[in-house]
Short mmCIF file of C-alpha atoms in Angstrom, two decimals:
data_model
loop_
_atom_site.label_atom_id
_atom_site.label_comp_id
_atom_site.label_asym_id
_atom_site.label_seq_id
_atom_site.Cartn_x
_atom_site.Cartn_y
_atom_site.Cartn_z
CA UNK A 1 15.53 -19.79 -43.23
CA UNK A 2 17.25 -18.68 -39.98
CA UNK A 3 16.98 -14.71 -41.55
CA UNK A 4 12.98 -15.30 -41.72
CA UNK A 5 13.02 -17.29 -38.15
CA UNK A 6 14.87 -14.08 -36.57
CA UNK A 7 12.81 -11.58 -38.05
CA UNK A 8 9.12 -13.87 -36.43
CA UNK A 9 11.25 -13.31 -33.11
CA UNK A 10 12.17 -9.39 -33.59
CA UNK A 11 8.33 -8.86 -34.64
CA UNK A 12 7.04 -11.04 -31.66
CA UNK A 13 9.29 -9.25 -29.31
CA UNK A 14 8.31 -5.66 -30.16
CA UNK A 15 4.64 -6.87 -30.27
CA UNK A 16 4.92 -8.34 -26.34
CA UNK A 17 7.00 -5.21 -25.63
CA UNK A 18 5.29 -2.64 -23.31
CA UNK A 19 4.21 0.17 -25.63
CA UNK A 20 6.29 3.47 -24.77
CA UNK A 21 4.76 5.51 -22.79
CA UNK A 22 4.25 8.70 -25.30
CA UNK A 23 0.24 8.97 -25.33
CA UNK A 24 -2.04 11.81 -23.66
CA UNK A 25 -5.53 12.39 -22.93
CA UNK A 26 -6.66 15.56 -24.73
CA UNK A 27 -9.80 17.59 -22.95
CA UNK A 28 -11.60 20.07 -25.12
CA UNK A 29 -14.70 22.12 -25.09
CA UNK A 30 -17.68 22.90 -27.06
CA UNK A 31 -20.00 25.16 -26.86
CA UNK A 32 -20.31 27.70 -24.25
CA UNK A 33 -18.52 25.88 -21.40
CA UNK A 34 -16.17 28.13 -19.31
CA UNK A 35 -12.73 27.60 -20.11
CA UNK A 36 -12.02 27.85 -16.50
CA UNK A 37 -14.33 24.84 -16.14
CA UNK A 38 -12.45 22.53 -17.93
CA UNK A 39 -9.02 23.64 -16.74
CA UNK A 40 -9.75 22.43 -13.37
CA UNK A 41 -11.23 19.58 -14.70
CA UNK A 42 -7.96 19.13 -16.65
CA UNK A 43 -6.44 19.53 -12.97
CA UNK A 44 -8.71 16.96 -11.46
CA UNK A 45 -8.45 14.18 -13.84
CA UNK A 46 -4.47 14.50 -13.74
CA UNK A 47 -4.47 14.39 -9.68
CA UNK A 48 -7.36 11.37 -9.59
CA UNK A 49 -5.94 9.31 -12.50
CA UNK A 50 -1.84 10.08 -12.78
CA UNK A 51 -2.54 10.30 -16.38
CA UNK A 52 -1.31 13.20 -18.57
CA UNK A 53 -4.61 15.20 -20.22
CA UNK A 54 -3.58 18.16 -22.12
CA UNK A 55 -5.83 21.50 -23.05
CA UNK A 56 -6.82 21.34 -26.53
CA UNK A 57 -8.43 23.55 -28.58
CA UNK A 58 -12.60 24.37 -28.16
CA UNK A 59 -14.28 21.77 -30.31
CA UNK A 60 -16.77 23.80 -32.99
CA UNK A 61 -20.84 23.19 -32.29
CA UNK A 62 -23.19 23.75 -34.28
CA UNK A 63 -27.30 24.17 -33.24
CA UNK A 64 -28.32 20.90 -33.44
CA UNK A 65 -25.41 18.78 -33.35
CA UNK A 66 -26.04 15.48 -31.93
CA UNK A 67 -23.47 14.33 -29.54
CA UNK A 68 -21.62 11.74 -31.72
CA UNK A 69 -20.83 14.29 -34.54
CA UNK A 70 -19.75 16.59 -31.87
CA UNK A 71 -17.45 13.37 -31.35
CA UNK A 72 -16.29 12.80 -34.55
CA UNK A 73 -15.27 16.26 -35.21
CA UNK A 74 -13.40 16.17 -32.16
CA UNK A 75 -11.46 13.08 -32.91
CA UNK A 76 -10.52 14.98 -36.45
CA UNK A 77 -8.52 17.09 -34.24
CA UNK A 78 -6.28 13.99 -32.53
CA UNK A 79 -2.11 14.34 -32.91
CA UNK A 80 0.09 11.74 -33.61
CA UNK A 81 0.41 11.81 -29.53
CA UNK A 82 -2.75 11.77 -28.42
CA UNK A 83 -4.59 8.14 -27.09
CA UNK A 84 -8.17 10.12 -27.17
CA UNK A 85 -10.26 12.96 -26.75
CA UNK A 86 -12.78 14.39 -24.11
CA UNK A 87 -15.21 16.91 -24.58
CA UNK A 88 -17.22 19.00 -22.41
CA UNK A 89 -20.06 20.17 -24.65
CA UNK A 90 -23.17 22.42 -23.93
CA UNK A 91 -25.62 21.66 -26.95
CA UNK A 92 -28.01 23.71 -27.70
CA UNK A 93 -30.85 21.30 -27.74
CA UNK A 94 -31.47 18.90 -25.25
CA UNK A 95 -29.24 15.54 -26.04
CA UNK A 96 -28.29 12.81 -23.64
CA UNK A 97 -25.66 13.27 -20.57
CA UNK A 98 -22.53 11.68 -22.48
CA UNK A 99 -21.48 9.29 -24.98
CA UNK A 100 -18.02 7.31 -25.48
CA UNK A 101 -17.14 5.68 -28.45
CA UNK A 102 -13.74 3.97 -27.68
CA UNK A 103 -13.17 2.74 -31.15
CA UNK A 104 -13.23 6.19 -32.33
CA UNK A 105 -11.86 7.21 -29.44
CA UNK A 106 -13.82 10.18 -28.19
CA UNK A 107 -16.11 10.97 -25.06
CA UNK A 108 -18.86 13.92 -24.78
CA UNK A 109 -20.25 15.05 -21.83
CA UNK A 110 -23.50 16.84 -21.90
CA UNK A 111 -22.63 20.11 -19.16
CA UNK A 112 -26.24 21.35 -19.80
CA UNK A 113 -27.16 17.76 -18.05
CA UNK A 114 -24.40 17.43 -14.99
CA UNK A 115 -25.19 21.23 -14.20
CA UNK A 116 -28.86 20.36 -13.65
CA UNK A 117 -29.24 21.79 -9.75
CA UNK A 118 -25.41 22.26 -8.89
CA UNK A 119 -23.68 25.31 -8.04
CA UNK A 120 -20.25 25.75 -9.60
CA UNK A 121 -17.74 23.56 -7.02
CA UNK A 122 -20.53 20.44 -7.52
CA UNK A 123 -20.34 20.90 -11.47
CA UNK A 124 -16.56 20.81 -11.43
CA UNK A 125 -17.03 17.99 -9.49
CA UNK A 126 -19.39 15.83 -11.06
CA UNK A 127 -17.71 16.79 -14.74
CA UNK A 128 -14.46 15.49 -12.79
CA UNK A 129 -16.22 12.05 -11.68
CA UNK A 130 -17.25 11.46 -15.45
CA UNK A 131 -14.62 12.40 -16.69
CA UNK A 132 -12.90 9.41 -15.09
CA UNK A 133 -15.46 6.85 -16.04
CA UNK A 134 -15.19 8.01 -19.87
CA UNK A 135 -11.02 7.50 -19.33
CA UNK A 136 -11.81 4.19 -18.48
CA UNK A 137 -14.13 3.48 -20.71
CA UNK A 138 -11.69 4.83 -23.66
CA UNK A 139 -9.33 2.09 -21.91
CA UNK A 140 -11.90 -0.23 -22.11
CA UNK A 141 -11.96 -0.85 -18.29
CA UNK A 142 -14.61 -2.67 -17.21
CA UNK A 143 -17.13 -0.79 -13.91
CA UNK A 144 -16.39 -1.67 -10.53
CA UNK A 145 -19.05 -3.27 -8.09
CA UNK A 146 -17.19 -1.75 -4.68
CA UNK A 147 -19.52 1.14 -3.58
CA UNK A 148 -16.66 3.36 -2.62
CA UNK A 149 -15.74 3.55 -6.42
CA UNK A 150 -15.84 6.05 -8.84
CA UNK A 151 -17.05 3.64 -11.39
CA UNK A 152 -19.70 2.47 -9.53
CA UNK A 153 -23.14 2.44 -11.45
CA UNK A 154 -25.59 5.24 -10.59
CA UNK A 155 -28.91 6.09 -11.83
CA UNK A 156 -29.52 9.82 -11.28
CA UNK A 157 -27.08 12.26 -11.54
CA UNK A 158 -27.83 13.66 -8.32
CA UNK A 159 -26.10 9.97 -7.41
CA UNK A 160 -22.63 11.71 -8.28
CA UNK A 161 -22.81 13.99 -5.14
CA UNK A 162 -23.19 11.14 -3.11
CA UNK A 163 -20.45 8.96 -4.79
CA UNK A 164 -16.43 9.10 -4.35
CA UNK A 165 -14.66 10.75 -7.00
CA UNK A 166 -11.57 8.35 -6.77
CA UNK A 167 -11.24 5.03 -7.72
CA UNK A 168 -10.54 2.13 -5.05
CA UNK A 169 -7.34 0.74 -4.66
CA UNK A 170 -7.42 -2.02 -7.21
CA UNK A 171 -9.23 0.05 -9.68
CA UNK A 172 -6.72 3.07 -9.79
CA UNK A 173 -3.61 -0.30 -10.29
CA UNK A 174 -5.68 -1.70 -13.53
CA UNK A 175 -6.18 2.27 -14.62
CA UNK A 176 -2.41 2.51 -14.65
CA UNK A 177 -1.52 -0.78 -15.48
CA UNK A 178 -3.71 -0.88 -18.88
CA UNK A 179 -2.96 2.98 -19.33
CA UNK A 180 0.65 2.30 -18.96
CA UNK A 181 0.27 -1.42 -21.70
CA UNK A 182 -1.57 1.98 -23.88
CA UNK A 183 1.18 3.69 -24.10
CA UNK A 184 -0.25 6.56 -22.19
CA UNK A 185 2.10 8.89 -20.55
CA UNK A 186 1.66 8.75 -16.67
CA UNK A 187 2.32 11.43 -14.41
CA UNK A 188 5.56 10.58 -12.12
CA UNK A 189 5.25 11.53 -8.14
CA UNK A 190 8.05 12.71 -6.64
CA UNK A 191 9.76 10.13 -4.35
CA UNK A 192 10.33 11.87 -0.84
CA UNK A 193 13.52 11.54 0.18
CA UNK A 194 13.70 9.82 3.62
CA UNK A 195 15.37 11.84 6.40
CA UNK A 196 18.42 10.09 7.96
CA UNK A 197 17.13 9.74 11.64
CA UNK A 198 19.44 12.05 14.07
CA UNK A 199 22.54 9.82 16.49
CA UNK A 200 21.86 9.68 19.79
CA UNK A 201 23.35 11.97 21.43
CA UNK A 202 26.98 10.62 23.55
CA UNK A 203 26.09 9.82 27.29
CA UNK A 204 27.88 12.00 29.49
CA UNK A 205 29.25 10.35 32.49
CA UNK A 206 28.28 11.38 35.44
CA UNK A 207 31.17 13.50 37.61
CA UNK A 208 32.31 11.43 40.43
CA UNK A 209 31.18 12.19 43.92
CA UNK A 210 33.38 14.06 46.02
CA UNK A 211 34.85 12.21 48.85
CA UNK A 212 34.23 13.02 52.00
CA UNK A 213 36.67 15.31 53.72
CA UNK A 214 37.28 14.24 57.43
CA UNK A 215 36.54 18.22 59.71
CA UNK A 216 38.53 18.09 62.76
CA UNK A 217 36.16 18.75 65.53
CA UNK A 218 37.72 20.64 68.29
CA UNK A 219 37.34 18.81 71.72
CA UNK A 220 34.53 20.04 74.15
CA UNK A 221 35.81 22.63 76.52
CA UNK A 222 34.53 21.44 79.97
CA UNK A 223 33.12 24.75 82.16
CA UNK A 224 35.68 26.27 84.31
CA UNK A 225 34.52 26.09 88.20
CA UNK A 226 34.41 29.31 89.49
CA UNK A 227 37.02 29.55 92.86
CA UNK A 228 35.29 29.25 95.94
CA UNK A 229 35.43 32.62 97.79
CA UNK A 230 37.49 32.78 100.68
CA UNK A 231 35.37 32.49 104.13
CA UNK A 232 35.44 35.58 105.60
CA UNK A 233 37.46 36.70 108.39
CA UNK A 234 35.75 36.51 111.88
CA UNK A 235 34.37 39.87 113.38
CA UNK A 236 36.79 41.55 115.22
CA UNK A 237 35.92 41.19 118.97
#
């Protein structure tokens, strides 16, 4: 009885224990998206999030693929250390601007459709801000209503130029928080080290003033009278 009452505990325990933190994002391609593209989008999502997204390998695509399929092959590609997959795809038809199925854990994003009148820096950037939401949603996060939120709701996807591409305060602590209960591995920041403020410098006392030293003056000469001259002798008669 007490074996069967420990093992409940032990399996309770390691079922309320925080997950280890072993998980990655993966970030793939398919199609002909530029595999410079999705590098700095690997960049982005790492610097925005402080989740770990590794390159995987391009995702095949076939003409007509809807996006799911391009999903579910995807997802045939997970490791034993990977929490879910992202895909930049370019289909070769025209097919909606994304799709994430977290319960089969994959996310497509339509390039063809966030490239629509954006120069390079404002694709990156826009592939970037989606590819946060779809984390999210993989997480099962629910949106945000602050406007100064990446996962805000929008309507047009001009609306991403005009959006942030970071998520509020509290947003970015449940992103960690439920990434971290995932098991996801997080990116660690260094800590700066704190620079031991410089001692004041001794105070130097000051020299002491030099007495005064007493100058003999020498007394005033008084002016010397000049001898009366002698009256002179009378005329000789």
């Amino acid at each position: 009885m007490k074996k069967c009452l420990w093992m409940v505990l032990a399996l309770a325990a390691a079922t309320l224990a925080p997950a280890e933190e072993t998980r990655v994002f993966a970030l793939a391609s398919a199609g002909d998206v530029d595999a410079a593209l999705v590098e700095r989008v690997r960049d982005r999502l790492e610097e925005s999030a402080g989740a770990v997204v590794r390159l995987a390998s391009p995702v095949s695509l076939e003409a007509g693929q809807a996006m799911d399929v391009i999903g579910r092959n995807a997802a045939r590609t997970l490791t034993d250390s990977d929490f879910a997959i992202i895909v930049l795809a370019r289909p070769l038809d025209d097919r909606p601007q994304g799709v994430c199925l977290p319960d089969e854990r994959f996310a497509v994003l339509n390039v063809a459709k966030l490239e629509a009148g954006a120069d390079a820096a404002a694709l990156e950037r826009r592939a970037s801000q989606e590819g946060l939401r779809v984390m999210t949603m993989l997480l099962k996060m629910a949106p945000c209503p602050f406007p100064l939120c990446v996962l805000v709701g929008y309507d047009k996807v001009e609306d991403l130029d005009h959006m942030s591409s970071n998520f509020c305060p509290p947003c970015q602590d449940r992103f960690l928080r439920t990434a971290r209960e995932a098991g996801i591995r997080l990116i660690e920041k260094p800590v700066e080290e704190e620079v031991p403020a410089a001692a004041p410098a001794p105070a130097v006392e000051a020299a002491p003033a030099a007495e005064a030293v007493p100058v003999a003056v020498a007394p005033a000469v008084e002016p010397v009278a000049a001898p009366e001259a002698e009256p002179a002798s009378a005329a000789a008669e």
